[in-house]
PDB file of C-alpha atoms and ligand atoms in Angstrom:
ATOM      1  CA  UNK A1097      -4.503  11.364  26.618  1.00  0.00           C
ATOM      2  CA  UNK A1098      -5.704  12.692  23.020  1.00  0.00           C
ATOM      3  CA  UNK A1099      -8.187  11.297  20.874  1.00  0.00           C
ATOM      4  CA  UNK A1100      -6.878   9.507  17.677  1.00  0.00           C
ATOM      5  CA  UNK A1101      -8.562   9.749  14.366  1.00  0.00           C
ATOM      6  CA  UNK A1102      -7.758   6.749  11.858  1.00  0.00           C
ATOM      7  CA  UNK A1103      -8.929   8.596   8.795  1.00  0.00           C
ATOM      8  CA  UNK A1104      -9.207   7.475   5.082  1.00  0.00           C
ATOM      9  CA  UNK A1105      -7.645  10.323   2.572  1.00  0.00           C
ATOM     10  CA  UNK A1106      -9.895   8.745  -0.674  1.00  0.00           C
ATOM     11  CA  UNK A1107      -7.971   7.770  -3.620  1.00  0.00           C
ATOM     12  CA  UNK A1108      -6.183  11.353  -4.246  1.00  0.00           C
ATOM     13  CA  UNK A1109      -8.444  13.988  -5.526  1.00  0.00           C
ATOM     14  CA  UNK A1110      -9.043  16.026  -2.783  1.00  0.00           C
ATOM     15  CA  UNK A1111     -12.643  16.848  -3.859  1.00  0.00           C
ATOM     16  CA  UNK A1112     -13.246  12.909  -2.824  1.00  0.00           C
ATOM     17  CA  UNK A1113     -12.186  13.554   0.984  1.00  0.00           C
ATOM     18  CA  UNK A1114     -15.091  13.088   2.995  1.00  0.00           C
ATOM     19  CA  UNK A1115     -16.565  16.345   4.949  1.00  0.00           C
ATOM     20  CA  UNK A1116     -15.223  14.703   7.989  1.00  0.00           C
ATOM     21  CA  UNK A1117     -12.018  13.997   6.777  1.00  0.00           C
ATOM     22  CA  UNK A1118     -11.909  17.595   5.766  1.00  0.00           C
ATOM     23  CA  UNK A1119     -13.283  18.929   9.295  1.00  0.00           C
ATOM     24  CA  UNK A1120     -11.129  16.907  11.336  1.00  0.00           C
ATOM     25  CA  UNK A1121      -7.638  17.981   8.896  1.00  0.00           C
ATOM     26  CA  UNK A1122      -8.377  21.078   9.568  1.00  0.00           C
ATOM     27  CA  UNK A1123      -8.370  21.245  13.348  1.00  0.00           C
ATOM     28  CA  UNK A1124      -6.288  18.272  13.844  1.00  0.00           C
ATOM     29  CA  UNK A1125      -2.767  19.166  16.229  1.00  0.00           C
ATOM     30  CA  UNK A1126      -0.564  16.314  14.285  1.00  0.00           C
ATOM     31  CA  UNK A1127      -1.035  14.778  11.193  1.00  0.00           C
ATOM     32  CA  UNK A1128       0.884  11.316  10.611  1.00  0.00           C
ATOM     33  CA  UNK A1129       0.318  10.045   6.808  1.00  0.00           C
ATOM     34  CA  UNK A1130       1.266   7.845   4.402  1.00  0.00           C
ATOM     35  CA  UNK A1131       3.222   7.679   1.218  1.00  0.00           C
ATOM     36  CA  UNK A1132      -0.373   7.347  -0.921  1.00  0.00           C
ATOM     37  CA  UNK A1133      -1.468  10.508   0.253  1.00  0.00           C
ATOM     38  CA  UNK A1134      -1.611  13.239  -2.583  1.00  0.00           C
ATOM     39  CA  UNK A1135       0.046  17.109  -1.972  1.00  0.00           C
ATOM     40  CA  UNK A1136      -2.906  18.907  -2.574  1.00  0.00           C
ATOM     41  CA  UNK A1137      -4.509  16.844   0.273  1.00  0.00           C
ATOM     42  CA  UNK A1138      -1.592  17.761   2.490  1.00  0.00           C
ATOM     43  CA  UNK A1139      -1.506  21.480   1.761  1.00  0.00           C
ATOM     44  CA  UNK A1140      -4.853  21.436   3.858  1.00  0.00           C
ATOM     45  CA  UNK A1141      -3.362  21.164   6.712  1.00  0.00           C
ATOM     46  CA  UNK A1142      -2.864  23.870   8.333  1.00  0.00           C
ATOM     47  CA  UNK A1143       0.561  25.220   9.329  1.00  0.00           C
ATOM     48  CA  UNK A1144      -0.209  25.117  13.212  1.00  0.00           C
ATOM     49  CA  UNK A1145      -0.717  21.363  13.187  1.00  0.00           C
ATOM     50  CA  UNK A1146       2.660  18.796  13.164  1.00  0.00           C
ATOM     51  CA  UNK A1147       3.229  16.894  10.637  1.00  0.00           C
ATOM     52  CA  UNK A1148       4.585  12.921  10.044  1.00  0.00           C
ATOM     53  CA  UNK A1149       5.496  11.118   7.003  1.00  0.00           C
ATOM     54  CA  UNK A1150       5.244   7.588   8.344  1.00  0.00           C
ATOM     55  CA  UNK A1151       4.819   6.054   4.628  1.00  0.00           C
ATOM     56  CA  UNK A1152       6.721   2.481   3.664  1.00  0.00           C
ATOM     57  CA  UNK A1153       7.419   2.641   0.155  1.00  0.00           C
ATOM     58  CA  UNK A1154       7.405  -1.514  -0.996  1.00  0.00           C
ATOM     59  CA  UNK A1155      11.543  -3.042  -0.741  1.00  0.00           C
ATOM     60  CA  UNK A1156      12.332   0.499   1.209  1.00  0.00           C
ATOM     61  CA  UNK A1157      10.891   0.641   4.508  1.00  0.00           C
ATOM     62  CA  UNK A1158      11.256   3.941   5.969  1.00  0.00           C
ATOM     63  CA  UNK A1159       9.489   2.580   8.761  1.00  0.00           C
ATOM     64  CA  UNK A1160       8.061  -0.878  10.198  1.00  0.00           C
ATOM     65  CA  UNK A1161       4.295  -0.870  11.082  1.00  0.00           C
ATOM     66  CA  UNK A1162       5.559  -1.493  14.485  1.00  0.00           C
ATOM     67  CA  UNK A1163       7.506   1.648  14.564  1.00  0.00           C
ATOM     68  CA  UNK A1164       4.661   3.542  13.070  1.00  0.00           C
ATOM     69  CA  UNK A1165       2.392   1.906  16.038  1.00  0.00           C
ATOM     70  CA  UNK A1166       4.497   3.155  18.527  1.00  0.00           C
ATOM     71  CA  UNK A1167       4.824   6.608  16.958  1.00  0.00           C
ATOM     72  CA  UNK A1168       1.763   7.259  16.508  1.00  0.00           C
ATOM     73  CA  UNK A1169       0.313   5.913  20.255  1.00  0.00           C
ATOM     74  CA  UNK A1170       3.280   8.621  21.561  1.00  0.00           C
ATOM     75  CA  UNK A1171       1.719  11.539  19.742  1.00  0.00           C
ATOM     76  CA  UNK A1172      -1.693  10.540  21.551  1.00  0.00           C
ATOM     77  CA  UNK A1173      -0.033  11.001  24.663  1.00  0.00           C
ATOM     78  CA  UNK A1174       1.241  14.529  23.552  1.00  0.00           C
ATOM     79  CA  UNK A1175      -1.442  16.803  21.829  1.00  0.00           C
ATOM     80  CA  UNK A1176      -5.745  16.343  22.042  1.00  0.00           C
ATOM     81  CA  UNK A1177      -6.396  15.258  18.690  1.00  0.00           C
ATOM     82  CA  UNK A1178      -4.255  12.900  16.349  1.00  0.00           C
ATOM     83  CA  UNK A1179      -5.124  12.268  12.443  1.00  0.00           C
ATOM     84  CA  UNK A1180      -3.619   9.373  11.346  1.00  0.00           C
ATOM     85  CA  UNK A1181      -4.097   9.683   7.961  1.00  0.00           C
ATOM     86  CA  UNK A1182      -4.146   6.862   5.509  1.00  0.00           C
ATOM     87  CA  UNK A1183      -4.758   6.215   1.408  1.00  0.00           C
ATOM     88  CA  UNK A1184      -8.085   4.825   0.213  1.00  0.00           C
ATOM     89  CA  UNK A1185     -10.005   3.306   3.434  1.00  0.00           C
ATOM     90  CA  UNK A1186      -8.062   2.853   6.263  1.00  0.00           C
ATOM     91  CA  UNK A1187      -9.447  -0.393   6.800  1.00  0.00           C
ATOM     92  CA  UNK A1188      -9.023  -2.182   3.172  1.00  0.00           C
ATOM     93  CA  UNK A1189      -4.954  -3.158   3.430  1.00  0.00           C
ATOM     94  CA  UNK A1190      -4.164  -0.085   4.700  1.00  0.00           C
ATOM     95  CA  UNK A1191      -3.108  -1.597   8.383  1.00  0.00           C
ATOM     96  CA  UNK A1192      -5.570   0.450   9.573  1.00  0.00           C
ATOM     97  CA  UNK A1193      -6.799  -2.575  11.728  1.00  0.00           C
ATOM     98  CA  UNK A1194      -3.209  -3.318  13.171  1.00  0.00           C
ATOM     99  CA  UNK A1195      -3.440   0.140  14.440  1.00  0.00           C
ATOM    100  CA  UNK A1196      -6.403   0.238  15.499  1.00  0.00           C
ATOM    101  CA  UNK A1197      -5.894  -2.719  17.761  1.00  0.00           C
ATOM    102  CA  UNK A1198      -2.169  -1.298  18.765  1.00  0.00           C
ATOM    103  CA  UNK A1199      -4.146   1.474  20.143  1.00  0.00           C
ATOM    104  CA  UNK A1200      -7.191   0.058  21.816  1.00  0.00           C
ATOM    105  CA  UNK A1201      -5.177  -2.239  24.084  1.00  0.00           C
ATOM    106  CA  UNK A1202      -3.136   0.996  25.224  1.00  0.00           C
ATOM    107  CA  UNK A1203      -6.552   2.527  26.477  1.00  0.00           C
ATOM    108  CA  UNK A1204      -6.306   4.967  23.615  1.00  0.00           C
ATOM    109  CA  UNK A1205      -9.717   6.741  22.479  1.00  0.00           C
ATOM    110  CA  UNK A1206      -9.949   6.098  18.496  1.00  0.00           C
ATOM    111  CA  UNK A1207     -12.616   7.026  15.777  1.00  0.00           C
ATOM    112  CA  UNK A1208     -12.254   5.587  11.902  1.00  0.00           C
ATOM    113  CA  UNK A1209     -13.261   7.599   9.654  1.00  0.00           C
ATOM    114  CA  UNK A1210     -13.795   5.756   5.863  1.00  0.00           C
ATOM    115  CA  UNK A1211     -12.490   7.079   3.130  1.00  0.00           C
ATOM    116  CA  UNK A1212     -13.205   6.258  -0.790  1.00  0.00           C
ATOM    117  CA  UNK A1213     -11.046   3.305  -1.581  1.00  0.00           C
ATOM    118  CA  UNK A1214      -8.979   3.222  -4.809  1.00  0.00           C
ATOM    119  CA  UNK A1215     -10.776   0.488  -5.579  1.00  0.00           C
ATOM    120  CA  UNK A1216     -13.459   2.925  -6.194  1.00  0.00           C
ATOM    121  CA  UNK A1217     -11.800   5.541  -7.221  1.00  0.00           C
ATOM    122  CA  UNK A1218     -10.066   4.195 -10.117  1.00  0.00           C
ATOM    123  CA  UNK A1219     -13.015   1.661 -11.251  1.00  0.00           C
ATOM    124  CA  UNK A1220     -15.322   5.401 -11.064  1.00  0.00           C
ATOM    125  CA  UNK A1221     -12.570   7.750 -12.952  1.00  0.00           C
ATOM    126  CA  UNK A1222     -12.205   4.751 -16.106  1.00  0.00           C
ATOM    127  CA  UNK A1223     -15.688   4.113 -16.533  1.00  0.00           C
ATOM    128  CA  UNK A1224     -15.714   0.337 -15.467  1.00  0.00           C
ATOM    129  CA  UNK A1225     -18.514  -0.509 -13.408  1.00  0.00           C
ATOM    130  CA  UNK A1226     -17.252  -3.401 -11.006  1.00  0.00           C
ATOM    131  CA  UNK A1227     -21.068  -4.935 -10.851  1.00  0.00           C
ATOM    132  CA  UNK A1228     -22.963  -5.173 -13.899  1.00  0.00           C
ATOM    133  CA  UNK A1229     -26.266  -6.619 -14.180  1.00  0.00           C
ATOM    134  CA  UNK A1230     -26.072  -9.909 -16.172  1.00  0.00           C
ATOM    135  CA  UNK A1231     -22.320  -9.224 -16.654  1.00  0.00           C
ATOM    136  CA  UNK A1232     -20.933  -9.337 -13.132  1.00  0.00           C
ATOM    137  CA  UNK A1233     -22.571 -10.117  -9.801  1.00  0.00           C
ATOM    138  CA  UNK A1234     -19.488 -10.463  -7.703  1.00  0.00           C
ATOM    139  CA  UNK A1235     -16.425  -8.604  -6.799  1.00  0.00           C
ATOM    140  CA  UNK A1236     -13.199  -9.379  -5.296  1.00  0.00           C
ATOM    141  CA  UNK A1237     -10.862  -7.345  -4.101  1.00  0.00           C
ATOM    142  CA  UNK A1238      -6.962  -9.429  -3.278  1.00  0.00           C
ATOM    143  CA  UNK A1239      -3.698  -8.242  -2.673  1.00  0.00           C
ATOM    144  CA  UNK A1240      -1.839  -8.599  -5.572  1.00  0.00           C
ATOM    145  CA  UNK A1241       1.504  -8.760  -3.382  1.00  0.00           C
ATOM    146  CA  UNK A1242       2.015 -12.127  -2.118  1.00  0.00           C
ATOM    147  CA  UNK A1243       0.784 -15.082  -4.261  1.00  0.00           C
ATOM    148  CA  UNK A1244       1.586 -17.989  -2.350  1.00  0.00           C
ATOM    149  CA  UNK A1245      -1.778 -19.330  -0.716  1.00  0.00           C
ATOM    150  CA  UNK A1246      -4.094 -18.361  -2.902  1.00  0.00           C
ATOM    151  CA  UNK A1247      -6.393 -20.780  -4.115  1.00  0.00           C
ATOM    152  CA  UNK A1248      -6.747 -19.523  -7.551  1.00  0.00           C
ATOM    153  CA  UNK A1249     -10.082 -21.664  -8.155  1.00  0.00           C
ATOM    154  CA  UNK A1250     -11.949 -20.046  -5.865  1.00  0.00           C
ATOM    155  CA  UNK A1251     -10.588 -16.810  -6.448  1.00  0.00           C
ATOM    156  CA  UNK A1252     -11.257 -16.722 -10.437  1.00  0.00           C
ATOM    157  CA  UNK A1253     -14.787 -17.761  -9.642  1.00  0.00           C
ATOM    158  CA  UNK A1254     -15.598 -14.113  -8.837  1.00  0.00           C
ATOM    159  CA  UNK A1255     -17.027 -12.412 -11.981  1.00  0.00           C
ATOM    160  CA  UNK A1256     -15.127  -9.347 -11.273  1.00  0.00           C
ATOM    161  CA  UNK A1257     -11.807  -9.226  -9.718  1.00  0.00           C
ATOM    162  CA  UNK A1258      -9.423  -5.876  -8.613  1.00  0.00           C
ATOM    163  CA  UNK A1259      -6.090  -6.551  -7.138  1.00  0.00           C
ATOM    164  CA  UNK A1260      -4.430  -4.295  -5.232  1.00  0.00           C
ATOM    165  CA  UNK A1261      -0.734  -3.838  -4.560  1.00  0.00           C
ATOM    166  CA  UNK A1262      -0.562  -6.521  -7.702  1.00  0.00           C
ATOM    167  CA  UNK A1263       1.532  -4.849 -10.727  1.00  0.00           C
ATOM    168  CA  UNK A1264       4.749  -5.971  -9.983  1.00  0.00           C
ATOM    169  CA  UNK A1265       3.265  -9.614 -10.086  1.00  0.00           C
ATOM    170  CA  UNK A1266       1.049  -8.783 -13.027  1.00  0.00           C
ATOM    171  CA  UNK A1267       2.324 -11.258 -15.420  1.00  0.00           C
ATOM    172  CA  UNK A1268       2.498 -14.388 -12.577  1.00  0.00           C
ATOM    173  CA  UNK A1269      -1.444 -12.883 -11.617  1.00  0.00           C
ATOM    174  CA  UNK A1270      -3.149 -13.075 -15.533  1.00  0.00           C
ATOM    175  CA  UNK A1271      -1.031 -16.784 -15.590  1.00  0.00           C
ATOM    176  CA  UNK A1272      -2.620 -17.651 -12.895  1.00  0.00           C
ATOM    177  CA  UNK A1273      -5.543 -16.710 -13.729  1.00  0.00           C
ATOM    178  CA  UNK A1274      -5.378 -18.395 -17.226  1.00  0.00           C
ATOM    179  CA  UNK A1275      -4.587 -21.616 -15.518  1.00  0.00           C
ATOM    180  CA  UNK A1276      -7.601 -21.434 -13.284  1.00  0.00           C
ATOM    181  CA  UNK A1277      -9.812 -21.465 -16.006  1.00  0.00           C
ATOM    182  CA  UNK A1278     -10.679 -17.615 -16.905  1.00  0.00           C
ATOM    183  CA  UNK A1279     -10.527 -16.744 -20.798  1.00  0.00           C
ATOM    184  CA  UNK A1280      -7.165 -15.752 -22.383  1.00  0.00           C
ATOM    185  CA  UNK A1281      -9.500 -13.108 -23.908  1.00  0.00           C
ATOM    186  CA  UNK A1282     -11.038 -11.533 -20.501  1.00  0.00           C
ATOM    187  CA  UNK A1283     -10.050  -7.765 -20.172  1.00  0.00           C
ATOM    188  CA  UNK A1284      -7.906  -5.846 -18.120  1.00  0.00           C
ATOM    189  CA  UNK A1285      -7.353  -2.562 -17.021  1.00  0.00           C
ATOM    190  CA  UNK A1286      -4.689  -0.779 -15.043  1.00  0.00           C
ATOM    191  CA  UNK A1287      -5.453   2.467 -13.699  1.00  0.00           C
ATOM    192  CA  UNK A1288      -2.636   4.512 -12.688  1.00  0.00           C
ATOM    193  CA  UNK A1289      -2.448   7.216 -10.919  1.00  0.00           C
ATOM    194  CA  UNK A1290      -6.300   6.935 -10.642  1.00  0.00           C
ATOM    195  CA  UNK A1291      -7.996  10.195  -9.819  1.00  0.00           C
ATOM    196  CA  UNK A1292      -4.784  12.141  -9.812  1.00  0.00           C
ATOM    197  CA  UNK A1293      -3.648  14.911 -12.804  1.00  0.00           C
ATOM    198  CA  UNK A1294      -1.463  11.514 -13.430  1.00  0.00           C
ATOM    199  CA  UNK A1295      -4.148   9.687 -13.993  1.00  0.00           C
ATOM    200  CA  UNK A1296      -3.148   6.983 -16.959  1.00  0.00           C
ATOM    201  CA  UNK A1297      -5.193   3.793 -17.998  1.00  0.00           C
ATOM    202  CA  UNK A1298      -3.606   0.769 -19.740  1.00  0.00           C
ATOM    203  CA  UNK A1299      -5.886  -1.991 -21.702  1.00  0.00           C
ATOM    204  CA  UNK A1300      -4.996  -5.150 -22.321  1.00  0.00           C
ATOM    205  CA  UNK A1301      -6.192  -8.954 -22.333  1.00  0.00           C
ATOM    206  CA  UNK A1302      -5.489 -11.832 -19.912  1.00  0.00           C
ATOM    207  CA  UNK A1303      -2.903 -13.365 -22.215  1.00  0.00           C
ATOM    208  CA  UNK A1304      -1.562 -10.133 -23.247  1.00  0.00           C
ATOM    209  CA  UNK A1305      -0.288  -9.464 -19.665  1.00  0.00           C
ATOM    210  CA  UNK A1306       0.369 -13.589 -19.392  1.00  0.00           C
ATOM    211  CA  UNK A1307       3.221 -13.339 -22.028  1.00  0.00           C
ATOM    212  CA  UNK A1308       4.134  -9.219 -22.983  1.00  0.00           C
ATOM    213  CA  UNK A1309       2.588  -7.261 -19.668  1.00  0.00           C
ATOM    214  CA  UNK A1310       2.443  -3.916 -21.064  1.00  0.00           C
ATOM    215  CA  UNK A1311       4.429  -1.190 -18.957  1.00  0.00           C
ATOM    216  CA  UNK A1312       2.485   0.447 -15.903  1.00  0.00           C
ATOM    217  CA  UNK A1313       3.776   2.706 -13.410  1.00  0.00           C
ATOM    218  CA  UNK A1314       2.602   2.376  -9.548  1.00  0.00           C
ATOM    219  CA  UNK A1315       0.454   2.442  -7.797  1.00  0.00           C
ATOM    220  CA  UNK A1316      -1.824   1.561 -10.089  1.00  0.00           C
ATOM    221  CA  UNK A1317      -5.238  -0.452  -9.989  1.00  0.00           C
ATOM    222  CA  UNK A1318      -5.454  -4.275 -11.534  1.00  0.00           C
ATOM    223  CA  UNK A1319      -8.979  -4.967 -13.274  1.00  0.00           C
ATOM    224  CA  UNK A1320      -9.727  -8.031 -14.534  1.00  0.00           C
ATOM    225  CA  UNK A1321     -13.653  -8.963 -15.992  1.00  0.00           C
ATOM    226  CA  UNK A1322     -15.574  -8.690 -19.046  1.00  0.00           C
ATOM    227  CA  UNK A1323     -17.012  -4.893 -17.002  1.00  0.00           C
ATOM    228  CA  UNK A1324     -13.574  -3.672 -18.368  1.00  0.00           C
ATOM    229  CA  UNK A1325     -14.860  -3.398 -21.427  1.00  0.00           C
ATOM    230  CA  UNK A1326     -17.104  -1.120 -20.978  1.00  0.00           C
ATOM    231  CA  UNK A1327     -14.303   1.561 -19.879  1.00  0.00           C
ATOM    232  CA  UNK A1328     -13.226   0.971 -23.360  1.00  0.00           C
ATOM    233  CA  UNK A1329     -16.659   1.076 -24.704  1.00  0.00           C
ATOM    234  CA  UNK A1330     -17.464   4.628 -23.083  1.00  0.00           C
ATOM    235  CA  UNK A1331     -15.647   7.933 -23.997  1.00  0.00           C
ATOM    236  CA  UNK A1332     -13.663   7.349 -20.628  1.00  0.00           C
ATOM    237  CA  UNK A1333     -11.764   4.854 -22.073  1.00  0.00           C
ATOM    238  CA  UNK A1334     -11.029   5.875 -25.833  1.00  0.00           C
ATOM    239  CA  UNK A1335      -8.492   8.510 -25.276  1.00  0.00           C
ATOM    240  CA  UNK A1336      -5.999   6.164 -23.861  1.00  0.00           C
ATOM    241  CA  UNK A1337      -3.189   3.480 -25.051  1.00  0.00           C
ATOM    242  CA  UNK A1338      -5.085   0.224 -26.306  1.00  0.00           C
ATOM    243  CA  UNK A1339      -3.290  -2.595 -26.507  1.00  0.00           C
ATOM    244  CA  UNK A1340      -1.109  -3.454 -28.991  1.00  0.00           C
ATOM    245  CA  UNK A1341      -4.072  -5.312 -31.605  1.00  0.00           C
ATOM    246  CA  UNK A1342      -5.900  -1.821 -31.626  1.00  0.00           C
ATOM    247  CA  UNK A1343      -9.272  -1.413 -30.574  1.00  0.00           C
ATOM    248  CA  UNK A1344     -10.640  -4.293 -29.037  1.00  0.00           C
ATOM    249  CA  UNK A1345     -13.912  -5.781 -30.353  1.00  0.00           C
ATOM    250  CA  UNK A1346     -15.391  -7.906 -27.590  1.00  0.00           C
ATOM    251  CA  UNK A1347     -19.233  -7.120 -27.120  1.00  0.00           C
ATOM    252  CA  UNK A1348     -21.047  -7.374 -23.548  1.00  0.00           C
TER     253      UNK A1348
HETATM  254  N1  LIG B2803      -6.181   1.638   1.636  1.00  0.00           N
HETATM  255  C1  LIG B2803      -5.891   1.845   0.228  1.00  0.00           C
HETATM  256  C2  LIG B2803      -5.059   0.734  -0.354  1.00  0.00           C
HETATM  257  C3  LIG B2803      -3.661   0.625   0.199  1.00  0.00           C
HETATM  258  S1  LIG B2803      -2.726  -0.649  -0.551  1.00  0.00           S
HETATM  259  C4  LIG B2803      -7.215   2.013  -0.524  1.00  0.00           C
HETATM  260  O1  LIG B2803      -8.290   1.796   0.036  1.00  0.00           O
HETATM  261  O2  LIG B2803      -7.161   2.413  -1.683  1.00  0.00           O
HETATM  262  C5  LIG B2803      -1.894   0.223  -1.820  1.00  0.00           C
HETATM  263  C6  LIG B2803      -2.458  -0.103  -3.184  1.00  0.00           C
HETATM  264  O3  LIG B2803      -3.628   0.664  -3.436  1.00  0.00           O
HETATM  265  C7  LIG B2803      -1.545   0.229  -4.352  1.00  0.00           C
HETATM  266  O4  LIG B2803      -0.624  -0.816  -4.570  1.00  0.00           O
HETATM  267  C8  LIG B2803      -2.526   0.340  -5.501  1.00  0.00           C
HETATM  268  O5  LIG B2803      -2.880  -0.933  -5.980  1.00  0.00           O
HETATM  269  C9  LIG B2803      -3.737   0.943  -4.816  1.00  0.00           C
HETATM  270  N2  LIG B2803      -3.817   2.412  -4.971  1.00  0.00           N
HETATM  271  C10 LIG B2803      -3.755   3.332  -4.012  1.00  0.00           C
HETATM  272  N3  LIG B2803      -3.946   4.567  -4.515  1.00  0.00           N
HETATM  273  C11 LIG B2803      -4.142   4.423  -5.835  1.00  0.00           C
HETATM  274  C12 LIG B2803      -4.415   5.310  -6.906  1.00  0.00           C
HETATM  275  N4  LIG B2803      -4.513   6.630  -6.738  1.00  0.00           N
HETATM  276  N5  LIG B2803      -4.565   4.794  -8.150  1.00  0.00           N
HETATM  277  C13 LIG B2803      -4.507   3.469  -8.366  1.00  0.00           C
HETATM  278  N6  LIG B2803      -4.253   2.571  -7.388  1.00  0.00           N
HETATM  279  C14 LIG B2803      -4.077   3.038  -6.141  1.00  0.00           C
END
């Protein structure tokens, strides 16, 4: 039985793989990834080594996780060492922990390997620091996908907050939001592409996504604090669309 590595392919750049990541793509006898993972990170496999697209795309399921599960526990049983390769972190909603769990109660050896979340990735490329002394002294990080259950209170309490998975519910998200008692005026940035030669970063303010959400393609990166504005501040931010009243003028 083969070793399986559940490893973390960073945001998209390649240059943000981890050393181990690198290593271990390099010498690995399958690879099974996901739909996040960029090209130029795949063209580092070499062409010994098989190869899996196992991504779900959202509303098009090429595959259910328990399909994936299965697949992947089959190609431990077949070749010595198994990459599972994943988006971001494995573990931060990549299913990484359903996996890892399918696996363990199978007897199958398994190693995690991190990787640089988007959440990272896209906060570093725009400039927006997600802590900020005296601006921001909390992050947190939701999925953006499902709404129902969340107890908005306690969620808009958090200075900064980054959802994930969360465009397609942008406008519900910033209402929301509004109604829990954060400023009309707060920021927000979407970072698409983040990291990527497609990188693209949209501005815009609570209420501006509340009643006109401004186009953004997927996957992209939610943002919502007053540390957005100092992406727009810095020379990472000024190249790119501002909203729709021009530059903004909030201070920190
Ligand atoms: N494990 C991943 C997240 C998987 S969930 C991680 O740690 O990054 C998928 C969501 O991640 C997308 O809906 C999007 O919100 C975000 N995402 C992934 N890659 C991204 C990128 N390059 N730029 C912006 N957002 C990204």
């Amino acid at each position: 039985m083969g070793k399986v590595y559940l490893v973390g392919a960073g945001p998209g750049d390649p240059q943000l793989l981890t050393l181990r990541a690198y290593r271990l793509l390099q010498t690995a006898d399958a690879v099974l990834y996901d739909a996040l993972v960029s090209d130029e990170i795949l063209e580092l496999i070499p062409p010994s080594a098989e190869r899996i697209f196992v991504g779900k795309r959202c509303g098009n399921h090429y595959k259910t996780q328990d399909e994936i599960n299965r697949l992947i526990y089959r190609y431990s049983l077949l070749y010595p060492k198994v990459v599972r390769l994943k988006g971001g972190d494995p573990f931060l909603f990549g299913r990484g922990g359903e996996e890892l769990l399918f696996l363990a109660e199978r007897g199958v050896e398994v190693e995690v390997v991190p990787g640089i979340s988007s959440v990272f990735g896209a906060a570093a490329s725009a400039g927006i620091p997600l802590t900020l002394r005296g601006v921001s002294s909390s992050l947190l990080v939701v999925s953006g996908h499902r709404l129902e259950g969340i107890d908005w209170k306690t969620l808009a309490s958090a200075e900064t907050l980054v959802f994930l998975m969360g465009i397609g519910n942008r406008r519900e998200i910033a209402r929301r939001l509004i109604g829990a008692g954060r400023s009309p005026d707060e920021g927000v940035a979407f970072v698409e592409n983040a990291t990527t030669p497609l990188e693209r970063r949209v501005y815009a303010t609570l209420k501006e996504v509340a009643e006109n959400p401004p186009e953004v393609g997927t996957p992209a990166l939610f943002i919502v604090g007053s540390v957005v504005d100092v992406g727009i501040k810095t020379s990472f931010g000024k190249p790119l669309n501002l909203p729709t009243g021009g530059e903004m003028k909030r201070d920190i």
